[in-house]
Amino acid sequence: AQKITQTQPGMFVQEKEAVTLDCTYDTSDQSYGLFWYKQPSSGEMIFLIYQGSYDEQNATEGRYSLNFQKARKSANLVISASQLGDSAMYFCAMREPPNFGNEKLTFGTGTRLTIIP
Amino acid sequence: NAGVMQNPRHLVRRRGQEARLRCSPMKGHSHVYWYRQLPEEGLKFMVYLQKENIIDESGMPKERFSAEFPKEGPSILRIQQVVRGDSAAYFCASSPPPGHHWGYTFGSGTRLTVV
């Protein structure tokens, strides 16, 4: 069974600093996908970034980058130059290989990030 | 192109009543997933449906919960005889055929409160 571990329940970071949110995963599959989502206080799930297990380069999307270390089974999210609007819950998730089209996600417990002015 | 639409946004039910949660997938998406988020937890998979078919319901509680995705109309998650422990946020996601991660889109969720 797949498992996602986020060991940081909460983090406080000064505005404009970079922040790294940890995520480790456990799977016996060779093909998988890793996602990061942001959930602000309003509650919606906002897709941030995706990394495929066969992607050789780390994914980047604007201020977000994913530090993918396959041998260590880690997929940490790095946010550069943090902003007050980055304060939210952040979830790491893994997608299983499609099984009859089923691509359900397994989520970690999340990290609550608070940006301090 | 409208995103995944869920309604209602908030739903209050008394213990023992039925709750019906609706999800309209993105245009062109034929795969729907339902997830439940208990307070201060991550999302947990409940069920995966394609049009008129339940493909994987391994995350659904065995009693009182059911889901459908008819040929016409939205997907419905139905909870009968609700209890306090059903209070949670319920998210729907839709996707096109597998292999397109950018197509996996969540709705804004329905927050169910059982009083």
PDB file of C-alpha atoms in Angstrom:
ATOM      1  CA  ALA A   1       0.000   0.000   0.000  1.00  0.00           C
ATOM      2  CA  GLN A   2       1.120   3.509  -0.723  1.00  0.00           C
ATOM      3  CA  LYS A   3       1.932   5.894   2.094  1.00  0.00           C
ATOM      4  CA  ILE A   4       2.761   9.598   2.260  1.00  0.00           C
ATOM      5  CA  THR A   5       4.467  11.119   5.309  1.00  0.00           C
ATOM      6  CA  GLN A   6       4.616  14.812   6.114  1.00  0.00           C
ATOM      7  CA  THR A   7       6.503  15.217   9.378  1.00  0.00           C
ATOM      8  CA  GLN A   8       6.039  18.968   9.862  1.00  0.00           C
ATOM      9  CA  PRO A   9       2.578  19.707  11.308  1.00  0.00           C
ATOM     10  CA  GLY A  10       3.271  23.457  11.292  1.00  0.00           C
ATOM     11  CA  MET A  11       5.930  25.904  10.156  1.00  0.00           C
ATOM     12  CA  PHE A  12       6.494  29.620  10.695  1.00  0.00           C
ATOM     13  CA  VAL A  13       8.604  31.444   8.121  1.00  0.00           C
ATOM     14  CA  GLN A  14       9.579  35.075   7.737  1.00  0.00           C
ATOM     15  CA  GLU A  15       8.221  36.798   4.653  1.00  0.00           C
ATOM     16  CA  LYS A  16      10.583  36.732   1.639  1.00  0.00           C
ATOM     17  CA  GLU A  17      12.505  33.749   2.958  1.00  0.00           C
ATOM     18  CA  ALA A  18      12.559  30.412   1.152  1.00  0.00           C
ATOM     19  CA  VAL A  19      10.780  27.486   2.762  1.00  0.00           C
ATOM     20  CA  THR A  20      11.046  23.719   2.283  1.00  0.00           C
ATOM     21  CA  LEU A  21       8.110  21.456   3.104  1.00  0.00           C
ATOM     22  CA  ASP A  22       9.061  17.822   3.590  1.00  0.00           C
ATOM     23  CA  CYS A  23       7.366  14.831   2.024  1.00  0.00           C
ATOM     24  CA  THR A  24       8.480  11.211   1.971  1.00  0.00           C
ATOM     25  CA  TYR A  25       6.620   8.389   0.315  1.00  0.00           C
ATOM     26  CA  ASP A  26       6.543   4.645   0.253  1.00  0.00           C
ATOM     27  CA  THR A  27       5.517   2.567  -2.734  1.00  0.00           C
ATOM     28  CA  SER A  28       6.511  -0.626  -4.488  1.00  0.00           C
ATOM     29  CA  ASP A  29       5.359   0.706  -7.868  1.00  0.00           C
ATOM     30  CA  GLN A  30       7.927   1.866 -10.422  1.00  0.00           C
ATOM     31  CA  SER A  31       5.526   4.280 -12.096  1.00  0.00           C
ATOM     32  CA  TYR A  32       3.863   6.892  -9.932  1.00  0.00           C
ATOM     33  CA  GLY A  33       3.150  10.605  -9.733  1.00  0.00           C
ATOM     34  CA  LEU A  34       3.700  13.082  -6.921  1.00  0.00           C
ATOM     35  CA  PHE A  35       1.584  16.188  -6.369  1.00  0.00           C
ATOM     36  CA  TRP A  36       1.565  19.169  -4.079  1.00  0.00           C
ATOM     37  CA  TYR A  37      -1.668  20.993  -3.277  1.00  0.00           C
ATOM     38  CA  LYS A  38      -2.312  24.189  -1.369  1.00  0.00           C
ATOM     39  CA  GLN A  39      -5.439  24.549   0.767  1.00  0.00           C
ATOM     40  CA  PRO A  40      -6.052  28.126   1.967  1.00  0.00           C
ATOM     41  CA  SER A  41      -8.458  28.923   4.771  1.00  0.00           C
ATOM     42  CA  SER A  42     -11.275  29.190   2.210  1.00  0.00           C
ATOM     43  CA  GLY A  43     -10.949  25.407   1.780  1.00  0.00           C
ATOM     44  CA  GLU A  44     -10.429  24.761  -1.910  1.00  0.00           C
ATOM     45  CA  MET A  45      -7.642  22.473  -3.151  1.00  0.00           C
ATOM     46  CA  ILE A  46      -5.226  24.301  -5.442  1.00  0.00           C
ATOM     47  CA  PHE A  47      -2.837  22.268  -7.599  1.00  0.00           C
ATOM     48  CA  LEU A  48       0.747  23.553  -7.338  1.00  0.00           C
ATOM     49  CA  ILE A  49       3.170  21.164  -8.956  1.00  0.00           C
ATOM     50  CA  TYR A  50       3.573  17.629 -10.302  1.00  0.00           C
ATOM     51  CA  GLN A  51       6.520  15.232 -10.619  1.00  0.00           C
ATOM     52  CA  GLY A  52       6.428  11.955 -12.520  1.00  0.00           C
ATOM     53  CA  SER A  53       8.577   9.093 -11.254  1.00  0.00           C
ATOM     54  CA  TYR A  54      10.383   8.868 -14.582  1.00  0.00           C
ATOM     55  CA  ASP A  55      10.971  12.605 -14.932  1.00  0.00           C
ATOM     56  CA  GLU A  56      14.718  13.202 -14.816  1.00  0.00           C
ATOM     57  CA  GLN A  57      14.524  16.881 -13.981  1.00  0.00           C
ATOM     58  CA  ASN A  58      12.934  18.423 -10.903  1.00  0.00           C
ATOM     59  CA  ALA A  59       9.616  20.085 -11.640  1.00  0.00           C
ATOM     60  CA  THR A  60       9.318  23.865 -11.363  1.00  0.00           C
ATOM     61  CA  GLU A  61       6.296  26.162 -11.537  1.00  0.00           C
ATOM     62  CA  GLY A  62       7.075  29.804 -10.887  1.00  0.00           C
ATOM     63  CA  ARG A  63       8.135  30.162  -7.231  1.00  0.00           C
ATOM     64  CA  TYR A  64       7.470  26.466  -6.590  1.00  0.00           C
ATOM     65  CA  SER A  65       9.969  23.709  -7.196  1.00  0.00           C
ATOM     66  CA  LEU A  66       9.962  20.074  -6.253  1.00  0.00           C
ATOM     67  CA  ASN A  67      13.177  18.581  -4.881  1.00  0.00           C
ATOM     68  CA  PHE A  68      12.747  14.992  -6.073  1.00  0.00           C
ATOM     69  CA  GLN A  69      15.179  12.449  -4.618  1.00  0.00           C
ATOM     70  CA  LYS A  70      14.007   9.109  -5.905  1.00  0.00           C
ATOM     71  CA  ALA A  71      16.495   6.929  -4.024  1.00  0.00           C
ATOM     72  CA  ARG A  72      15.477   8.555  -0.747  1.00  0.00           C
ATOM     73  CA  LYS A  73      11.802   8.520  -1.732  1.00  0.00           C
ATOM     74  CA  SER A  74      11.406  12.165  -0.939  1.00  0.00           C
ATOM     75  CA  ALA A  75       9.585  14.925  -2.804  1.00  0.00           C
ATOM     76  CA  ASN A  76      10.045  18.144  -0.890  1.00  0.00           C
ATOM     77  CA  LEU A  77       8.312  21.347  -1.981  1.00  0.00           C
ATOM     78  CA  VAL A  78      10.447  24.476  -2.076  1.00  0.00           C
ATOM     79  CA  ILE A  79       8.786  27.884  -2.127  1.00  0.00           C
ATOM     80  CA  SER A  80      11.143  30.714  -2.942  1.00  0.00           C
ATOM     81  CA  ALA A  81      10.643  34.292  -1.707  1.00  0.00           C
ATOM     82  CA  SER A  82       7.617  33.488   0.448  1.00  0.00           C
ATOM     83  CA  GLN A  83       4.652  35.849   0.516  1.00  0.00           C
ATOM     84  CA  LEU A  84       1.883  36.431   3.056  1.00  0.00           C
ATOM     85  CA  GLY A  85      -0.543  34.794   0.640  1.00  0.00           C
ATOM     86  CA  ASP A  86       1.408  31.546   0.918  1.00  0.00           C
ATOM     87  CA  SER A  87      -0.021  30.979   4.400  1.00  0.00           C
ATOM     88  CA  ALA A  88      -2.107  27.815   4.033  1.00  0.00           C
ATOM     89  CA  MET A  89      -2.162  24.039   4.501  1.00  0.00           C
ATOM     90  CA  TYR A  90       0.037  22.164   2.054  1.00  0.00           C
ATOM     91  CA  PHE A  91      -0.586  18.556   1.107  1.00  0.00           C
ATOM     92  CA  CYS A  92       1.693  16.103  -0.646  1.00  0.00           C
ATOM     93  CA  ALA A  93      -0.065  13.355  -2.586  1.00  0.00           C
ATOM     94  CA  MET A  94       0.836  10.304  -4.657  1.00  0.00           C
ATOM     95  CA  ARG A  95      -1.006   8.884  -7.634  1.00  0.00           C
ATOM     96  CA  GLU A  96      -1.068   5.162  -8.214  1.00  0.00           C
ATOM     97  CA  PRO A  97      -0.470   3.718 -11.671  1.00  0.00           C
ATOM     98  CA  PRO A  98      -3.776   3.609 -13.555  1.00  0.00           C
ATOM     99  CA  ASN A  99      -5.814   0.511 -12.809  1.00  0.00           C
ATOM    100  CA  PHE A 100      -8.838   0.362 -15.113  1.00  0.00           C
ATOM    101  CA  GLY A 101      -8.366   4.110 -15.420  1.00  0.00           C
ATOM    102  CA  ASN A 102      -8.322   4.594 -11.638  1.00  0.00           C
ATOM    103  CA  GLU A 103      -5.810   7.258 -10.657  1.00  0.00           C
ATOM    104  CA  LYS A 104      -6.801   7.837  -7.046  1.00  0.00           C
ATOM    105  CA  LEU A 105      -4.519   9.920  -4.863  1.00  0.00           C
ATOM    106  CA  THR A 106      -3.097   9.117  -1.430  1.00  0.00           C
ATOM    107  CA  PHE A 107      -2.583  12.242   0.680  1.00  0.00           C
ATOM    108  CA  GLY A 108      -0.289  13.092   3.559  1.00  0.00           C
ATOM    109  CA  THR A 109      -1.587  14.752   6.724  1.00  0.00           C
ATOM    110  CA  GLY A 110      -0.420  18.189   5.621  1.00  0.00           C
ATOM    111  CA  THR A 111       1.772  21.016   6.863  1.00  0.00           C
ATOM    112  CA  ARG A 112       0.287  24.306   8.034  1.00  0.00           C
ATOM    113  CA  LEU A 113       2.552  27.102   6.793  1.00  0.00           C
ATOM    114  CA  THR A 114       2.324  30.557   8.348  1.00  0.00           C
ATOM    115  CA  ILE A 115       4.232  33.449   6.806  1.00  0.00           C
ATOM    116  CA  ILE A 116       5.229  36.139   9.295  1.00  0.00           C
ATOM    117  CA  PRO A 117       5.391  39.733   8.069  1.00  0.00           C
TER     118      PRO A 117
ATOM    119  CA  ASN B   1     -14.524  26.403 -19.423  1.00  0.00           C
ATOM    120  CA  ALA B   2     -16.066  26.000 -16.005  1.00  0.00           C
ATOM    121  CA  GLY B   3     -14.187  23.956 -13.438  1.00  0.00           C
ATOM    122  CA  VAL B   4     -15.548  21.160 -11.285  1.00  0.00           C
ATOM    123  CA  MET B   5     -18.752  22.402  -9.695  1.00  0.00           C
ATOM    124  CA  GLN B   6     -19.884  21.130  -6.337  1.00  0.00           C
ATOM    125  CA  ASN B   7     -23.051  22.064  -4.539  1.00  0.00           C
ATOM    126  CA  PRO B   8     -24.115  22.904  -2.033  1.00  0.00           C
ATOM    127  CA  ARG B   9     -21.012  24.601  -0.639  1.00  0.00           C
ATOM    128  CA  HIS B  10     -22.289  24.138   2.913  1.00  0.00           C
ATOM    129  CA  LEU B  11     -24.874  21.637   4.123  1.00  0.00           C
ATOM    130  CA  VAL B  12     -26.329  21.258   7.587  1.00  0.00           C
ATOM    131  CA  ARG B  13     -28.269  18.132   8.467  1.00  0.00           C
ATOM    132  CA  ARG B  14     -29.767  16.796  11.682  1.00  0.00           C
ATOM    133  CA  ARG B  15     -28.792  13.325  12.834  1.00  0.00           C
ATOM    134  CA  GLY B  16     -30.797  10.736  10.964  1.00  0.00           C
ATOM    135  CA  GLN B  17     -31.460  12.849   7.868  1.00  0.00           C
ATOM    136  CA  GLU B  18     -30.118  12.215   4.388  1.00  0.00           C
ATOM    137  CA  ALA B  19     -27.375  14.281   2.757  1.00  0.00           C
ATOM    138  CA  ARG B  20     -27.023  14.580  -1.019  1.00  0.00           C
ATOM    139  CA  LEU B  21     -23.865  16.080  -2.433  1.00  0.00           C
ATOM    140  CA  ARG B  22     -23.606  16.927  -6.117  1.00  0.00           C
ATOM    141  CA  CYS B  23     -20.630  17.166  -8.420  1.00  0.00           C
ATOM    142  CA  SER B  24     -20.589  18.304 -12.039  1.00  0.00           C
ATOM    143  CA  PRO B  25     -17.253  17.396 -13.658  1.00  0.00           C
ATOM    144  CA  MET B  26     -15.380  19.597 -16.072  1.00  0.00           C
ATOM    145  CA  LYS B  27     -16.636  19.507 -19.626  1.00  0.00           C
ATOM    146  CA  GLY B  28     -15.193  16.511 -21.408  1.00  0.00           C
ATOM    147  CA  HIS B  29     -14.214  14.711 -18.207  1.00  0.00           C
ATOM    148  CA  SER B  30     -15.770  11.298 -17.730  1.00  0.00           C
ATOM    149  CA  HIS B  31     -13.965  10.189 -14.555  1.00  0.00           C
ATOM    150  CA  VAL B  32     -15.087  11.342 -11.110  1.00  0.00           C
ATOM    151  CA  TYR B  33     -13.477  10.785  -7.718  1.00  0.00           C
ATOM    152  CA  TRP B  34     -14.909  11.549  -4.280  1.00  0.00           C
ATOM    153  CA  TYR B  35     -12.682  12.273  -1.283  1.00  0.00           C
ATOM    154  CA  ARG B  36     -13.475  13.025   2.361  1.00  0.00           C
ATOM    155  CA  GLN B  37     -11.469  15.355   4.593  1.00  0.00           C
ATOM    156  CA  LEU B  38     -12.041  15.092   8.318  1.00  0.00           C
ATOM    157  CA  PRO B  39     -11.029  18.138  10.409  1.00  0.00           C
ATOM    158  CA  GLU B  40      -7.254  18.655  10.530  1.00  0.00           C
ATOM    159  CA  GLU B  41      -6.599  15.672   8.258  1.00  0.00           C
ATOM    160  CA  GLY B  42      -5.658  15.038   4.641  1.00  0.00           C
ATOM    161  CA  LEU B  43      -8.085  13.898   1.997  1.00  0.00           C
ATOM    162  CA  LYS B  44      -9.052  10.227   1.936  1.00  0.00           C
ATOM    163  CA  PHE B  45     -10.207   8.489  -1.233  1.00  0.00           C
ATOM    164  CA  MET B  46     -13.777   7.217  -1.151  1.00  0.00           C
ATOM    165  CA  VAL B  47     -14.932   6.177  -4.619  1.00  0.00           C
ATOM    166  CA  TYR B  48     -14.060   6.351  -8.329  1.00  0.00           C
ATOM    167  CA  LEU B  49     -16.772   6.380 -10.966  1.00  0.00           C
ATOM    168  CA  GLN B  50     -17.065   6.537 -14.707  1.00  0.00           C
ATOM    169  CA  LYS B  51     -20.339   7.262 -16.443  1.00  0.00           C
ATOM    170  CA  GLU B  52     -22.917   4.746 -15.145  1.00  0.00           C
ATOM    171  CA  ASN B  53     -20.232   2.622 -13.480  1.00  0.00           C
ATOM    172  CA  ILE B  54     -18.669   2.404 -10.041  1.00  0.00           C
ATOM    173  CA  ILE B  55     -15.098   1.297 -10.669  1.00  0.00           C
ATOM    174  CA  ASP B  56     -13.537   1.432  -7.197  1.00  0.00           C
ATOM    175  CA  GLU B  57     -15.459   1.968  -3.961  1.00  0.00           C
ATOM    176  CA  SER B  58     -12.779   0.611  -1.658  1.00  0.00           C
ATOM    177  CA  GLY B  59     -12.780   3.800   0.440  1.00  0.00           C
ATOM    178  CA  MET B  60     -16.520   3.986   0.992  1.00  0.00           C
ATOM    179  CA  PRO B  61     -17.948   3.066   4.373  1.00  0.00           C
ATOM    180  CA  LYS B  62     -19.884  -0.176   4.017  1.00  0.00           C
ATOM    181  CA  GLU B  63     -23.191   1.253   5.231  1.00  0.00           C
ATOM    182  CA  ARG B  64     -25.204   4.418   4.609  1.00  0.00           C
ATOM    183  CA  PHE B  65     -22.930   5.760   1.834  1.00  0.00           C
ATOM    184  CA  SER B  66     -23.592   5.406  -1.875  1.00  0.00           C
ATOM    185  CA  ALA B  67     -22.474   7.144  -5.055  1.00  0.00           C
ATOM    186  CA  GLU B  68     -23.656   7.341  -8.620  1.00  0.00           C
ATOM    187  CA  PHE B  69     -22.650   9.011 -11.870  1.00  0.00           C
ATOM    188  CA  PRO B  70     -25.576   8.730 -14.277  1.00  0.00           C
ATOM    189  CA  LYS B  71     -25.401   9.051 -18.038  1.00  0.00           C
ATOM    190  CA  GLU B  72     -26.948  12.497 -17.756  1.00  0.00           C
ATOM    191  CA  GLY B  73     -26.476  14.897 -14.867  1.00  0.00           C
ATOM    192  CA  PRO B  74     -24.058  15.281 -12.000  1.00  0.00           C
ATOM    193  CA  SER B  75     -22.427  12.676  -9.817  1.00  0.00           C
ATOM    194  CA  ILE B  76     -24.218  12.265  -6.484  1.00  0.00           C
ATOM    195  CA  LEU B  77     -22.759  11.189  -3.150  1.00  0.00           C
ATOM    196  CA  ARG B  78     -25.567  10.146  -0.835  1.00  0.00           C
ATOM    197  CA  ILE B  79     -25.268   9.670   2.899  1.00  0.00           C
ATOM    198  CA  GLN B  80     -28.292   8.168   4.606  1.00  0.00           C
ATOM    199  CA  GLN B  81     -29.114   8.552   8.303  1.00  0.00           C
ATOM    200  CA  VAL B  82     -26.216  10.908   8.936  1.00  0.00           C
ATOM    201  CA  VAL B  83     -24.325  10.833  12.231  1.00  0.00           C
ATOM    202  CA  ARG B  84     -22.039  13.410  13.853  1.00  0.00           C
ATOM    203  CA  GLY B  85     -18.965  11.565  12.601  1.00  0.00           C
ATOM    204  CA  ASP B  86     -20.005  12.252   9.003  1.00  0.00           C
ATOM    205  CA  SER B  87     -19.246  15.940   9.526  1.00  0.00           C
ATOM    206  CA  ALA B  88     -16.415  16.659   7.095  1.00  0.00           C
ATOM    207  CA  ALA B  89     -15.498  18.338   3.843  1.00  0.00           C
ATOM    208  CA  TYR B  90     -16.313  16.227   0.805  1.00  0.00           C
ATOM    209  CA  PHE B  91     -14.341  16.933  -2.351  1.00  0.00           C
ATOM    210  CA  CYS B  92     -15.015  15.811  -5.871  1.00  0.00           C
ATOM    211  CA  ALA B  93     -12.348  15.651  -8.573  1.00  0.00           C
ATOM    212  CA  SER B  94     -12.702  14.928 -12.247  1.00  0.00           C
ATOM    213  CA  SER B  95     -10.230  13.893 -14.893  1.00  0.00           C
ATOM    214  CA  PRO B  96     -10.017  13.030 -18.576  1.00  0.00           C
ATOM    215  CA  PRO B  97      -8.645   9.603 -19.510  1.00  0.00           C
ATOM    216  CA  PRO B  98      -5.519   8.604 -17.510  1.00  0.00           C
ATOM    217  CA  GLY B  99      -2.099  10.055 -18.160  1.00  0.00           C
ATOM    218  CA  HIS B 100      -2.918  13.763 -17.957  1.00  0.00           C
ATOM    219  CA  HIS B 101      -2.049  14.994 -14.488  1.00  0.00           C
ATOM    220  CA  TRP B 102      -3.031  18.535 -15.312  1.00  0.00           C
ATOM    221  CA  GLY B 103      -6.557  17.365 -15.903  1.00  0.00           C
ATOM    222  CA  TYR B 104      -7.055  16.178 -12.338  1.00  0.00           C
ATOM    223  CA  THR B 105      -9.110  19.056 -10.959  1.00  0.00           C
ATOM    224  CA  PHE B 106     -10.813  19.400  -7.596  1.00  0.00           C
ATOM    225  CA  GLY B 107     -14.052  21.169  -6.867  1.00  0.00           C
ATOM    226  CA  SER B 108     -14.360  23.615  -3.983  1.00  0.00           C
ATOM    227  CA  GLY B 109     -15.868  20.987  -1.723  1.00  0.00           C
ATOM    228  CA  THR B 110     -19.070  20.586   0.279  1.00  0.00           C
ATOM    229  CA  ARG B 111     -18.785  21.126   4.000  1.00  0.00           C
ATOM    230  CA  LEU B 112     -21.270  18.871   5.766  1.00  0.00           C
ATOM    231  CA  THR B 113     -22.185  19.631   9.362  1.00  0.00           C
ATOM    232  CA  VAL B 114     -24.347  17.170  11.265  1.00  0.00           C
ATOM    233  CA  VAL B 115     -26.086  18.655  14.296  1.00  0.00           C
TER     234      VAL B 115
END
